[in-house]
Each structure stands twice: as structure tokens, then as C-alpha cells.
mmCIF file of C-alpha atoms and ligand atoms in Angstrom:
data_model
loop_
_atom_site.group_PDB
_atom_site.id
_atom_site.type_symbol
_atom_site.label_atom_id
_atom_site.label_comp_id
_atom_site.label_asym_id
_atom_site.label_seq_id
_atom_site.Cartn_x
_atom_site.Cartn_y
_atom_site.Cartn_z
ATOM 1 C CA MET A 1 -135.083 -68.697 -103.769
ATOM 2 C CA SER A 2 -132.672 -67.580 -106.487
ATOM 3 C CA VAL A 3 -133.361 -64.950 -109.159
ATOM 4 C CA PRO A 4 -131.712 -65.201 -112.585
ATOM 5 C CA LEU A 5 -128.604 -63.130 -113.177
ATOM 6 C CA ILE A 6 -129.888 -61.335 -116.219
ATOM 7 C CA ASP A 7 -128.417 -58.531 -118.330
ATOM 8 C CA GLY A 8 -129.987 -55.701 -120.330
ATOM 9 C CA PHE A 9 -130.292 -57.963 -123.379
ATOM 10 C CA GLY A 10 -132.151 -60.705 -121.532
ATOM 11 C CA ARG A 11 -129.217 -63.109 -121.350
ATOM 12 C CA VAL A 12 -129.272 -65.283 -118.235
ATOM 13 C CA HIS A 13 -125.871 -65.955 -116.652
ATOM 14 C CA ARG A 14 -125.211 -69.381 -115.153
ATOM 15 C CA ASP A 15 -121.506 -69.934 -115.705
ATOM 16 C CA LEU A 16 -118.849 -68.515 -113.357
ATOM 17 C CA ARG A 17 -115.180 -68.624 -114.396
ATOM 18 C CA ILE A 18 -112.850 -68.279 -111.453
ATOM 19 C CA SER A 19 -109.163 -67.553 -111.885
ATOM 20 C CA VAL A 20 -107.416 -69.028 -108.847
ATOM 21 C CA THR A 21 -103.998 -67.537 -109.579
ATOM 22 C CA ASP A 22 -102.298 -65.280 -112.120
ATOM 23 C CA ARG A 23 -99.112 -67.363 -111.886
ATOM 24 C CA CYS A 24 -98.065 -69.890 -114.464
ATOM 25 C CA ASN A 25 -95.318 -72.452 -114.994
ATOM 26 C CA PHE A 26 -95.513 -71.851 -118.778
ATOM 27 C CA ARG A 27 -95.027 -68.669 -120.808
ATOM 28 C CA CYS A 28 -97.113 -69.325 -123.896
ATOM 29 C CA THR A 29 -96.115 -66.806 -126.542
ATOM 30 C CA TYR A 30 -99.722 -65.835 -127.269
ATOM 31 C CA CYS A 31 -100.571 -65.361 -123.610
ATOM 32 C CA MET A 32 -97.542 -64.064 -121.706
ATOM 33 C CA PRO A 33 -94.454 -61.970 -122.467
ATOM 34 C CA ALA A 34 -91.109 -63.848 -122.556
ATOM 35 C CA ASP A 35 -90.054 -62.281 -119.251
ATOM 36 C CA GLY A 36 -93.328 -63.225 -117.630
ATOM 37 C CA LEU A 37 -95.539 -60.773 -115.787
ATOM 38 C CA ASP A 38 -95.293 -59.388 -112.271
ATOM 39 C CA TRP A 39 -97.186 -61.871 -110.100
ATOM 40 C CA LEU A 40 -99.716 -60.593 -107.629
ATOM 41 C CA PRO A 41 -98.494 -60.618 -104.030
ATOM 42 C CA ARG A 42 -99.915 -63.620 -102.150
ATOM 43 C CA GLU A 43 -102.107 -61.481 -99.909
ATOM 44 C CA ASP A 44 -103.789 -59.942 -102.934
ATOM 45 C CA LEU A 45 -105.178 -63.301 -104.058
ATOM 46 C CA LEU A 46 -108.602 -64.262 -102.829
ATOM 47 C CA THR A 47 -108.351 -66.968 -100.194
ATOM 48 C CA PHE A 48 -110.151 -70.275 -100.767
ATOM 49 C CA GLU A 49 -112.734 -69.174 -98.188
ATOM 50 C CA GLU A 50 -113.344 -65.923 -100.075
ATOM 51 C CA ILE A 51 -113.657 -67.758 -103.409
ATOM 52 C CA GLU A 52 -116.070 -70.228 -101.835
ATOM 53 C CA ARG A 53 -118.162 -67.408 -100.377
ATOM 54 C CA ILE A 54 -118.558 -65.655 -103.747
ATOM 55 C CA ALA A 55 -119.312 -68.969 -105.482
ATOM 56 C CA ARG A 56 -121.850 -69.975 -102.859
ATOM 57 C CA LEU A 57 -123.653 -66.666 -102.892
ATOM 58 C CA MET A 58 -123.826 -66.776 -106.680
ATOM 59 C CA VAL A 59 -125.330 -70.251 -106.527
ATOM 60 C CA ASP A 60 -127.791 -69.240 -103.808
ATOM 61 C CA HIS A 61 -128.755 -65.808 -105.165
ATOM 62 C CA PHE A 62 -128.557 -66.379 -108.898
ATOM 63 C CA GLY A 63 -128.757 -70.094 -109.558
ATOM 64 C CA ILE A 64 -125.262 -70.283 -111.073
ATOM 65 C CA ASP A 65 -124.870 -73.953 -111.980
ATOM 66 C CA SER A 66 -121.509 -74.131 -113.716
ATOM 67 C CA ILE A 67 -118.112 -73.176 -112.323
ATOM 68 C CA ARG A 68 -114.793 -73.415 -114.163
ATOM 69 C CA LEU A 69 -111.475 -72.959 -112.406
ATOM 70 C CA THR A 70 -108.787 -71.344 -114.507
ATOM 71 C CA GLY A 71 -105.851 -68.965 -114.262
ATOM 72 C CA GLY A 72 -102.925 -68.358 -114.820
ATOM 73 C CA GLU A 73 -102.272 -71.999 -114.242
ATOM 74 C CA PRO A 74 -104.703 -73.215 -111.564
ATOM 75 C CA THR A 75 -102.614 -76.252 -110.632
ATOM 76 C CA VAL A 76 -99.740 -74.061 -109.404
ATOM 77 C CA ARG A 77 -101.968 -72.752 -106.621
ATOM 78 C CA ALA A 78 -101.035 -74.728 -103.498
ATOM 79 C CA ASN A 79 -103.663 -77.173 -102.240
ATOM 80 C CA LEU A 80 -105.950 -76.790 -105.253
ATOM 81 C CA PRO A 81 -107.841 -80.011 -104.346
ATOM 82 C CA VAL A 82 -108.979 -78.303 -101.129
ATOM 83 C CA LEU A 83 -110.716 -75.611 -103.171
ATOM 84 C CA VAL A 84 -112.116 -78.210 -105.551
ATOM 85 C CA GLN A 85 -113.652 -80.042 -102.610
ATOM 86 C CA LYS A 86 -115.299 -76.857 -101.309
ATOM 87 C CA LEU A 87 -116.774 -75.989 -104.716
ATOM 88 C CA ALA A 88 -117.801 -79.544 -105.600
ATOM 89 C CA ALA A 89 -120.001 -79.454 -102.489
ATOM 90 C CA LEU A 90 -122.052 -76.657 -104.110
ATOM 91 C CA ASP A 91 -123.662 -79.116 -106.506
ATOM 92 C CA VAL A 92 -122.561 -77.321 -109.664
ATOM 93 C CA ASP A 93 -120.996 -78.596 -112.855
ATOM 94 C CA LEU A 94 -117.371 -78.035 -111.839
ATOM 95 C CA ALA A 95 -114.557 -78.020 -114.386
ATOM 96 C CA LEU A 96 -110.889 -77.102 -114.560
ATOM 97 C CA THR A 97 -108.826 -75.617 -117.401
ATOM 98 C CA THR A 98 -105.135 -76.432 -117.127
ATOM 99 C CA ASN A 99 -101.970 -76.718 -119.188
ATOM 100 C CA GLY A 100 -101.829 -80.317 -117.987
ATOM 101 C CA ALA A 101 -98.158 -80.367 -116.989
ATOM 102 C CA THR A 102 -98.778 -81.377 -113.371
ATOM 103 C CA LEU A 103 -101.745 -83.676 -113.891
ATOM 104 C CA GLY A 104 -99.536 -86.751 -113.595
ATOM 105 C CA LEU A 105 -99.276 -85.853 -109.897
ATOM 106 C CA LEU A 106 -102.630 -84.206 -109.354
ATOM 107 C CA ALA A 107 -105.322 -85.941 -111.429
ATOM 108 C CA ASP A 108 -106.208 -88.582 -108.819
ATOM 109 C CA LYS A 109 -106.287 -86.002 -106.021
ATOM 110 C CA LEU A 110 -108.558 -83.719 -108.042
ATOM 111 C CA VAL A 111 -110.953 -86.566 -108.764
ATOM 112 C CA ALA A 112 -110.962 -87.580 -105.097
ATOM 113 C CA ALA A 113 -111.853 -83.962 -104.257
ATOM 114 C CA GLY A 114 -114.872 -84.092 -106.585
ATOM 115 C CA LEU A 115 -113.665 -82.875 -109.984
ATOM 116 C CA ARG A 116 -115.419 -84.666 -112.863
ATOM 117 C CA ARG A 117 -114.351 -82.894 -116.069
ATOM 118 C CA ILE A 118 -111.258 -81.177 -117.381
ATOM 119 C CA ASN A 119 -109.949 -79.116 -120.295
ATOM 120 C CA ILE A 120 -106.272 -79.423 -121.103
ATOM 121 C CA SER A 121 -104.569 -76.849 -123.320
ATOM 122 C CA LEU A 122 -102.141 -78.142 -125.928
ATOM 123 C CA ASP A 123 -101.191 -76.188 -129.035
ATOM 124 C CA SER A 124 -98.633 -78.430 -130.717
ATOM 125 C CA LEU A 125 -97.943 -82.145 -130.863
ATOM 126 C CA ARG A 126 -94.371 -81.519 -132.059
ATOM 127 C CA PRO A 127 -91.779 -81.256 -129.284
ATOM 128 C CA GLU A 128 -89.739 -78.401 -130.749
ATOM 129 C CA ARG A 129 -92.737 -76.341 -131.668
ATOM 130 C CA PHE A 130 -94.338 -77.036 -128.299
ATOM 131 C CA GLU A 131 -91.206 -75.659 -126.642
ATOM 132 C CA GLU A 132 -91.209 -72.564 -128.853
ATOM 133 C CA LEU A 133 -94.861 -71.906 -128.076
ATOM 134 C CA THR A 134 -94.789 -72.509 -124.324
ATOM 135 C CA ARG A 135 -91.111 -71.730 -123.639
ATOM 136 C CA ARG A 136 -90.985 -75.048 -121.768
ATOM 137 C CA ALA A 137 -89.771 -78.445 -123.014
ATOM 138 C CA ASP A 138 -92.729 -80.197 -121.445
ATOM 139 C CA LEU A 139 -94.700 -81.845 -124.233
ATOM 140 C CA ASP A 140 -94.204 -85.306 -122.736
ATOM 141 C CA ARG A 141 -95.422 -84.136 -119.335
ATOM 142 C CA VAL A 142 -98.580 -82.691 -120.892
ATOM 143 C CA LEU A 143 -99.210 -85.876 -122.896
ATOM 144 C CA ASP A 144 -98.704 -87.866 -119.686
ATOM 145 C CA GLY A 145 -101.087 -85.440 -117.991
ATOM 146 C CA ILE A 146 -103.777 -86.201 -120.580
ATOM 147 C CA ASP A 147 -103.281 -89.925 -119.975
ATOM 148 C CA ALA A 148 -103.401 -89.367 -116.209
ATOM 149 C CA ALA A 149 -106.673 -87.421 -116.549
ATOM 150 C CA LEU A 150 -108.211 -90.269 -118.565
ATOM 151 C CA ALA A 151 -106.882 -92.917 -116.179
ATOM 152 C CA ALA A 152 -108.261 -91.002 -113.176
ATOM 153 C CA GLY A 153 -111.726 -91.203 -114.731
ATOM 154 C CA LEU A 154 -112.205 -87.539 -115.628
ATOM 155 C CA ASN A 155 -114.961 -87.388 -118.219
ATOM 156 C CA PRO A 156 -115.000 -85.605 -120.537
ATOM 157 C CA VAL A 157 -111.341 -84.818 -121.074
ATOM 158 C CA LYS A 158 -111.182 -82.049 -123.678
ATOM 159 C CA VAL A 159 -108.035 -80.770 -125.346
ATOM 160 C CA ASN A 160 -107.986 -77.065 -126.271
ATOM 161 C CA ALA A 161 -105.740 -76.003 -129.144
ATOM 162 C CA VAL A 162 -105.400 -72.328 -130.133
ATOM 163 C CA MET A 163 -104.811 -72.207 -133.886
ATOM 164 C CA MET A 164 -102.545 -69.488 -135.255
ATOM 165 C CA ARG A 165 -101.804 -68.991 -138.943
ATOM 166 C CA GLY A 166 -98.261 -69.811 -139.939
ATOM 167 C CA ILE A 167 -97.535 -71.120 -136.455
ATOM 168 C CA ASN A 168 -99.460 -74.340 -135.889
ATOM 169 C CA ASP A 169 -102.259 -74.439 -138.465
ATOM 170 C CA ASP A 170 -100.459 -77.255 -140.282
ATOM 171 C CA GLU A 171 -101.353 -79.489 -137.306
ATOM 172 C CA ILE A 172 -105.147 -79.359 -137.649
ATOM 173 C CA VAL A 173 -105.380 -82.889 -139.047
ATOM 174 C CA ASP A 174 -102.776 -84.170 -136.552
ATOM 175 C CA PHE A 175 -104.903 -82.840 -133.700
ATOM 176 C CA ALA A 176 -108.048 -84.380 -135.153
ATOM 177 C CA ARG A 177 -106.275 -87.737 -135.425
ATOM 178 C CA PHE A 178 -104.905 -87.372 -131.892
ATOM 179 C CA GLY A 179 -108.409 -86.755 -130.530
ATOM 180 C CA ARG A 180 -109.857 -89.729 -132.401
ATOM 181 C CA ASP A 181 -107.079 -92.060 -131.283
ATOM 182 C CA LYS A 182 -107.105 -90.967 -127.638
ATOM 183 C CA GLY A 183 -110.867 -90.712 -127.263
ATOM 184 C CA VAL A 184 -110.747 -87.027 -126.281
ATOM 185 C CA GLU A 185 -112.637 -84.113 -127.829
ATOM 186 C CA VAL A 186 -110.213 -81.637 -129.375
ATOM 187 C CA ARG A 187 -111.535 -78.088 -129.345
ATOM 188 C CA PHE A 188 -109.870 -75.744 -131.800
ATOM 189 C CA ILE A 189 -109.888 -72.169 -130.517
ATOM 190 C CA GLU A 190 -109.656 -69.097 -132.704
ATOM 191 C CA PHE A 191 -106.776 -66.835 -131.689
ATOM 192 C CA MET A 192 -108.140 -63.791 -129.818
ATOM 193 C CA PRO A 193 -106.649 -60.312 -129.272
ATOM 194 C CA LEU A 194 -105.781 -61.036 -125.648
ATOM 195 C CA ASP A 195 -102.124 -61.877 -126.163
ATOM 196 C CA ALA A 196 -99.616 -60.109 -123.929
ATOM 197 C CA ASP A 197 -97.232 -58.976 -126.660
ATOM 198 C CA LEU A 198 -99.884 -57.464 -128.953
ATOM 199 C CA SER A 199 -98.938 -59.718 -131.862
ATOM 200 C CA TRP A 200 -102.555 -60.554 -132.703
ATOM 201 C CA SER A 201 -103.868 -59.582 -136.099
ATOM 202 C CA ASN A 202 -106.944 -60.689 -137.967
ATOM 203 C CA ASP A 203 -104.951 -62.589 -140.578
ATOM 204 C CA LYS A 204 -103.456 -64.838 -137.866
ATOM 205 C CA VAL A 205 -106.923 -66.125 -136.985
ATOM 206 C CA VAL A 206 -107.509 -69.594 -138.420
ATOM 207 C CA THR A 207 -111.242 -69.568 -138.935
ATOM 208 C CA LEU A 208 -113.916 -72.070 -138.013
ATOM 209 C CA ASP A 209 -114.639 -72.632 -141.719
ATOM 210 C CA GLU A 210 -111.009 -73.434 -142.510
ATOM 211 C CA ILE A 211 -110.722 -75.800 -139.566
ATOM 212 C CA VAL A 212 -113.902 -77.712 -140.341
ATOM 213 C CA THR A 213 -113.025 -77.970 -144.040
ATOM 214 C CA THR A 214 -109.499 -79.195 -143.284
ATOM 215 C CA VAL A 215 -110.645 -81.842 -140.814
ATOM 216 C CA GLY A 216 -113.544 -82.898 -143.046
ATOM 217 C CA GLU A 217 -111.245 -83.489 -146.025
ATOM 218 C CA GLU A 218 -109.352 -86.086 -143.986
ATOM 219 C CA PHE A 219 -112.154 -87.512 -141.849
ATOM 220 C CA PRO A 220 -115.733 -87.239 -143.210
ATOM 221 C CA LEU A 221 -118.104 -85.430 -140.845
ATOM 222 C CA ALA A 222 -121.729 -85.643 -139.859
ATOM 223 C CA PRO A 223 -123.141 -82.142 -139.152
ATOM 224 C CA VAL A 224 -124.863 -81.488 -135.835
ATOM 225 C CA GLU A 225 -126.999 -78.635 -134.612
ATOM 226 C CA ARG A 226 -125.353 -75.839 -132.708
ATOM 227 C CA SER A 227 -126.098 -75.856 -128.988
ATOM 228 C CA ASN A 228 -125.807 -73.157 -126.332
ATOM 229 C CA SER A 229 -122.200 -74.107 -125.738
ATOM 230 C CA PRO A 230 -119.690 -71.818 -127.444
ATOM 231 C CA ALA A 231 -117.960 -74.795 -129.028
ATOM 232 C CA ALA A 232 -119.754 -75.887 -132.168
ATOM 233 C CA VAL A 233 -119.308 -79.645 -132.280
ATOM 234 C CA TRP A 234 -118.855 -81.910 -135.287
ATOM 235 C CA HIS A 235 -119.097 -85.682 -135.115
ATOM 236 C CA TYR A 236 -117.048 -87.920 -137.341
ATOM 237 C CA ALA A 237 -119.200 -89.847 -139.794
ATOM 238 C CA ASP A 238 -117.542 -93.129 -138.778
ATOM 239 C CA GLY A 239 -118.686 -92.623 -135.160
ATOM 240 C CA LYS A 240 -115.147 -92.178 -133.834
ATOM 241 C CA GLY A 241 -115.867 -89.187 -131.620
ATOM 242 C CA SER A 242 -116.135 -85.479 -132.271
ATOM 243 C CA PHE A 243 -114.260 -82.194 -132.280
ATOM 244 C CA GLY A 244 -115.267 -78.620 -131.473
ATOM 245 C CA VAL A 245 -114.400 -75.156 -132.700
ATOM 246 C CA ILE A 246 -114.632 -72.128 -130.448
ATOM 247 C CA ALA A 247 -115.092 -69.378 -133.003
ATOM 248 C CA SER A 248 -114.871 -66.379 -130.707
ATOM 249 C CA VAL A 249 -113.706 -64.158 -133.559
ATOM 250 C CA THR A 250 -115.478 -65.223 -136.768
ATOM 251 C CA ASP A 251 -118.705 -66.511 -135.245
ATOM 252 C CA ALA A 252 -118.917 -64.862 -131.854
ATOM 253 C CA PHE A 253 -121.383 -66.448 -129.481
ATOM 254 C CA CYS A 254 -121.946 -63.220 -127.523
ATOM 255 C CA GLY A 255 -125.691 -63.390 -128.200
ATOM 256 C CA SER A 256 -125.994 -66.492 -126.034
ATOM 257 C CA CYS A 257 -123.127 -65.776 -123.616
ATOM 258 C CA ASP A 258 -123.911 -66.903 -120.070
ATOM 259 C CA ARG A 259 -120.481 -66.300 -118.474
ATOM 260 C CA VAL A 260 -119.154 -63.996 -115.820
ATOM 261 C CA ARG A 261 -115.644 -63.956 -114.387
ATOM 262 C CA LEU A 262 -113.808 -63.509 -111.142
ATOM 263 C CA THR A 263 -110.085 -62.725 -111.339
ATOM 264 C CA ALA A 264 -107.513 -64.081 -108.910
ATOM 265 C CA GLU A 265 -107.507 -60.815 -106.940
ATOM 266 C CA GLY A 266 -111.295 -60.698 -106.746
ATOM 267 C CA MET A 267 -112.205 -58.409 -109.643
ATOM 268 C CA PHE A 268 -115.600 -59.229 -111.119
ATOM 269 C CA ARG A 269 -115.878 -58.963 -114.939
ATOM 270 C CA ASN A 270 -119.024 -59.276 -117.008
ATOM 271 C CA CYS A 271 -117.093 -60.220 -120.184
ATOM 272 C CA LEU A 272 -113.702 -61.620 -121.182
ATOM 273 C CA PHE A 273 -113.207 -58.407 -123.142
ATOM 274 C CA ALA A 274 -114.639 -56.062 -120.502
ATOM 275 C CA VAL A 275 -112.629 -52.894 -119.962
ATOM 276 C CA ASP A 276 -114.078 -52.334 -116.486
ATOM 277 C CA GLU A 277 -113.685 -54.550 -113.421
ATOM 278 C CA HIS A 278 -115.413 -54.378 -110.053
ATOM 279 C CA ASP A 279 -113.605 -55.022 -106.820
ATOM 280 C CA LEU A 280 -115.360 -57.751 -104.813
ATOM 281 C CA ARG A 281 -112.301 -58.377 -102.595
ATOM 282 C CA GLU A 282 -112.642 -54.898 -101.135
ATOM 283 C CA LEU A 283 -116.304 -55.638 -100.372
ATOM 284 C CA LEU A 284 -115.456 -59.033 -98.861
ATOM 285 C CA ARG A 285 -112.695 -57.629 -96.686
ATOM 286 C CA SER A 286 -114.673 -54.618 -95.505
ATOM 287 C CA GLY A 287 -117.500 -56.725 -94.095
ATOM 288 C CA ALA A 288 -120.147 -56.419 -96.832
ATOM 289 C CA SER A 289 -123.085 -58.799 -96.513
ATOM 290 C CA ASP A 290 -123.929 -61.443 -99.137
ATOM 291 C CA ASP A 291 -126.905 -59.325 -100.209
ATOM 292 C CA GLU A 292 -124.724 -56.269 -100.714
ATOM 293 C CA ILE A 293 -122.227 -58.241 -102.798
ATOM 294 C CA ALA A 294 -125.052 -59.825 -104.793
ATOM 295 C CA ASP A 295 -126.455 -56.343 -105.545
ATOM 296 C CA VAL A 296 -123.102 -55.236 -106.984
ATOM 297 C CA ILE A 297 -122.858 -58.394 -109.108
ATOM 298 C CA SER A 298 -126.382 -57.904 -110.363
ATOM 299 C CA ASP A 299 -125.688 -54.253 -111.326
ATOM 300 C CA VAL A 300 -122.465 -55.167 -113.135
ATOM 301 C CA VAL A 301 -124.222 -57.855 -115.160
ATOM 302 C CA LYS A 302 -127.077 -55.470 -116.062
ATOM 303 C CA ASP A 303 -124.452 -53.248 -117.735
ATOM 304 C CA LYS A 304 -122.991 -56.028 -119.878
ATOM 305 C CA TRP A 305 -122.585 -55.012 -123.500
ATOM 306 C CA ALA A 306 -124.107 -56.816 -126.482
ATOM 307 C CA GLY A 307 -120.779 -58.212 -127.702
ATOM 308 C CA HIS A 308 -117.033 -57.765 -127.936
ATOM 309 C CA ALA A 309 -116.955 -56.225 -131.441
ATOM 310 C CA ILE A 310 -113.478 -57.618 -132.237
ATOM 311 C CA ASN A 311 -114.034 -57.125 -135.935
ATOM 312 C CA GLN A 312 -115.313 -53.565 -135.674
ATOM 313 C CA VAL A 313 -113.463 -50.256 -135.568
ATOM 314 C CA HIS A 314 -114.707 -49.373 -132.092
ATOM 315 C CA PHE A 315 -113.253 -52.577 -130.528
ATOM 316 C CA ILE A 316 -111.317 -51.739 -127.350
ATOM 317 C CA ARG A 317 -108.653 -54.218 -126.365
ATOM 318 C CA PRO A 318 -108.681 -55.005 -122.628
ATOM 319 C CA GLY A 319 -105.580 -53.829 -120.774
ATOM 320 C CA ARG A 320 -104.839 -57.305 -119.417
ATOM 321 C CA SER A 321 -103.762 -60.531 -121.069
ATOM 322 C CA MET A 322 -105.668 -63.806 -120.962
ATOM 323 C CA SER A 323 -103.478 -65.173 -118.149
ATOM 324 C CA GLN A 324 -104.446 -62.227 -115.930
ATOM 325 C CA ILE A 325 -108.143 -62.268 -116.751
ATOM 326 C CA GLY A 326 -108.572 -66.027 -116.597
ATOM 327 C CA GLY A 327 -109.203 -67.844 -119.875
HETATM 328 N N1 SAM B 1 -103.179 -72.145 -117.810
HETATM 329 C C1 SAM B 1 -104.401 -72.764 -118.141
HETATM 330 C C2 SAM B 1 -104.372 -73.265 -119.573
HETATM 331 O O1 SAM B 1 -103.468 -72.902 -120.333
HETATM 332 O O2 SAM B 1 -105.288 -74.009 -119.913
HETATM 333 C C3 SAM B 1 -105.632 -71.907 -117.914
HETATM 334 C C4 SAM B 1 -105.533 -70.458 -118.307
HETATM 335 S S1 SAM B 1 -105.342 -70.153 -120.028
HETATM 336 C C5 SAM B 1 -105.322 -68.396 -120.070
HETATM 337 C C6 SAM B 1 -106.943 -70.624 -120.603
HETATM 338 C C7 SAM B 1 -107.088 -70.834 -122.079
HETATM 339 O O3 SAM B 1 -106.922 -69.595 -122.743
HETATM 340 C C8 SAM B 1 -106.077 -71.774 -122.694
HETATM 341 O O4 SAM B 1 -106.763 -72.785 -123.418
HETATM 342 C C9 SAM B 1 -105.301 -70.900 -123.638
HETATM 343 O O5 SAM B 1 -104.866 -71.603 -124.777
HETATM 344 C C10 SAM B 1 -106.324 -69.843 -123.977
HETATM 345 N N2 SAM B 1 -105.741 -68.602 -124.490
HETATM 346 C C11 SAM B 1 -104.770 -67.849 -123.920
HETATM 347 N N3 SAM B 1 -104.510 -66.763 -124.686
HETATM 348 C C12 SAM B 1 -105.337 -66.849 -125.764
HETATM 349 C C13 SAM B 1 -105.552 -66.032 -126.917
HETATM 350 N N4 SAM B 1 -104.872 -64.898 -127.120
HETATM 351 N N5 SAM B 1 -106.479 -66.434 -127.817
HETATM 352 C C14 SAM B 1 -107.191 -67.579 -127.620
HETATM 353 N N6 SAM B 1 -107.041 -68.374 -126.542
HETATM 354 C C15 SAM B 1 -106.128 -68.018 -125.636
HETATM 355 FE FE1 SF4 B 2 -99.957 -70.236 -118.762
HETATM 356 FE FE2 SF4 B 2 -102.262 -71.090 -119.753
HETATM 357 FE FE3 SF4 B 2 -101.281 -68.676 -120.442
HETATM 358 FE FE4 SF4 B 2 -100.053 -70.831 -121.308
HETATM 359 S S1 SF4 B 2 -102.155 -70.234 -121.817
HETATM 360 S S2 SF4 B 2 -99.057 -69.034 -120.373
HETATM 361 S S3 SF4 B 2 -100.343 -72.248 -119.668
HETATM 362 S S4 SF4 B 2 -101.958 -69.283 -118.452
#
């Protein structure tokens, strides 16, 4: 029988984010330095068997029921569908976050392996701006990837767009229209201080309020109640779908956070913004039992803080960028 993975504030954790690689075929300006980062040596990455073991023990011991694969770019990890198949067998809500560039080739294989839902990151619908932001001229491949995900039957297909003031905030309405026309839920994400080149500042954050007002002026909205999910969702009054805003900065959802994270090299983190990590790979490779690993996980979660405090003076920026932690 499983026991809930509960922290000192009574929050129950059910959602495991697994980074399957720190590598990426893009170099998004807000996520990676122009020269890239030093990739982890292959042997430092958890193997698929090691990832499966951690995932399984978290399902068995703690009733984890949601797993999201991320990175780096998860689709650059060789044989990703093999891992998807292993995790889909755990009877969890399994999802993938990807930049979408290789979905034209992979979407059918991922669905055949058991993937049902997907989030695709896309921060500009304009080719030149897309290239500036990602340092790759791949907008068409990503748009094709979104079509391939829809054609493969992934449902829902969500499109994540990080909004940055003066960079792409003039595309809010374009993204809303894109989501309505394509039948995908666009999720606007507030820019967080996890960028590699330390360019984040509070005034670059395009807030939930601004986003909702801007969309609502073009397409009238019907308000809905906020759920446990970090994305607050608004439905269009004409019934043509919905969009979300992940307001990690201006309306942090730390009070209801149910996520824990495993990095590509097996470090366990109790928060995206955690400054400490705990080495599960060392435990796995030195013969620790499932119970011993579960005890470490349980202790780490007990120590989770109340919230990230981005807007307060005592905020400590994690030493790693989003691509290394796993978004
Ligand atoms: N490569 C995959 C992708 O881009 O979807 C998965 C990893 S990426 C780190 C996961 C998500 O984090 C993406 O949606 C990306 O836009 C988001 N992200 C990266 N850096 C961010 C930042 N500084 N603030 C907000 N979101 C960020
Ligand atoms: Fe790569 Fe995703 Fe980071 Fe862009 S946001 S550099 S696609 S990991």
C-alpha cells in the first residue's frame, strides 16, 4: 500500500517531472547560453532502467500518478519511445514536454509506445523572431510537429509560450488566434529567473493580468474557476476553446504545488527553484534497496520550503538553468 508523499506544509506530491537529457537541439536565449552548455557525459545520465526503477518505486511507495518527461530536449535522447513504453505501463498520466522540432518523425512512434498527451514549446509565430529566440531556423518544423502531434491523436496538444516584455509580448493575440484556429490550448508562461545568461528582471515578466486583458479585448472570455493545475484556464465566450496562463511569478501556485523533479543525472529536487539536490544515482548504483531510496525521497520532500519567493529580497536563484533542471 502506498503512503502519500507529503511535505511539512501538508502538500501531497503526485507529479514527477523527469528530465531524460540535458542536451538540446535548440539554444533558446532565455534558457541556454549562445555557446551552449557542457553536456553531461553519457555514463552520467540515468539509464532507462534506472529511470523506470525510480518512477516505479514512486508509484508503488507514494502513489505518484502523473509523470512528465522533459529535458533538455527529451526527443534528442535515443530511443525515447522505449522509455515511454516502460513508463506508460505504470498506469500514470504520462506527458511529454518538447520543442516539437522532431515530432514529424516521432509523434506516431510515441503514440504507439503509449504517450497520450503532449506540450510543445513555441515562443514566436514569426520566422525571424523564432530564429532569434531559439538560434535555429526551425519554425516550420515545429509547426509541422504540432500538426503531426494532432494527426497522431495526441490529446490534449498544448502549446507553451514564454512571454517576455519587448521580445514577443506583441504576439499574445496572434497566439490566442493560433490556438483557436488549430484547436490547441495555448498556455502563456511568465518568464522566470532560470535563464542561463541572467538576463531576467521583473520588468520583463508579462503578467497574467496583462495577458488575460489583451486576449479578452480581442476574443471575449468566460471566466472559469481555478483548479489545482498551475495553469489558470480561460474559455472563449464563443466556445472556441481555451487558453491558460502559468503565472509562476505574479500568482505563484506554490501553496498547491504537487511536483518533484528528477534531473537527467539522477538528482532529486523538491522544487524547480531548490538550491539543494539529492543524488539518487549514487544510491541506485551502490545497491540501495527501494525502501532506502524511498526514505531519502520522503525526507527530501519533508524539507520542501513554502514557496520560491521570487519577488522577495531573500530569493536565491538556483545555480542551474531550466534546461539543466528540467522545465
Ligand atoms: N526542450 C523542451 C521544451 O522546450 O519544451 C523541454 C525542456 S524546456 C526547459 C521546458 C519548458 O521550460 C519550455 O516550455 C520552456 O519554454 C520553459 N522555460 C525555459 N526557460 C524558462 C524561463 N526562464 N522562464 C519560463 N519558462 C522557461
Ligand atoms: Fe532547449 Fe527547451 Fe531550453 Fe529551448 S527551452 S533551449 S528547446 S531545453
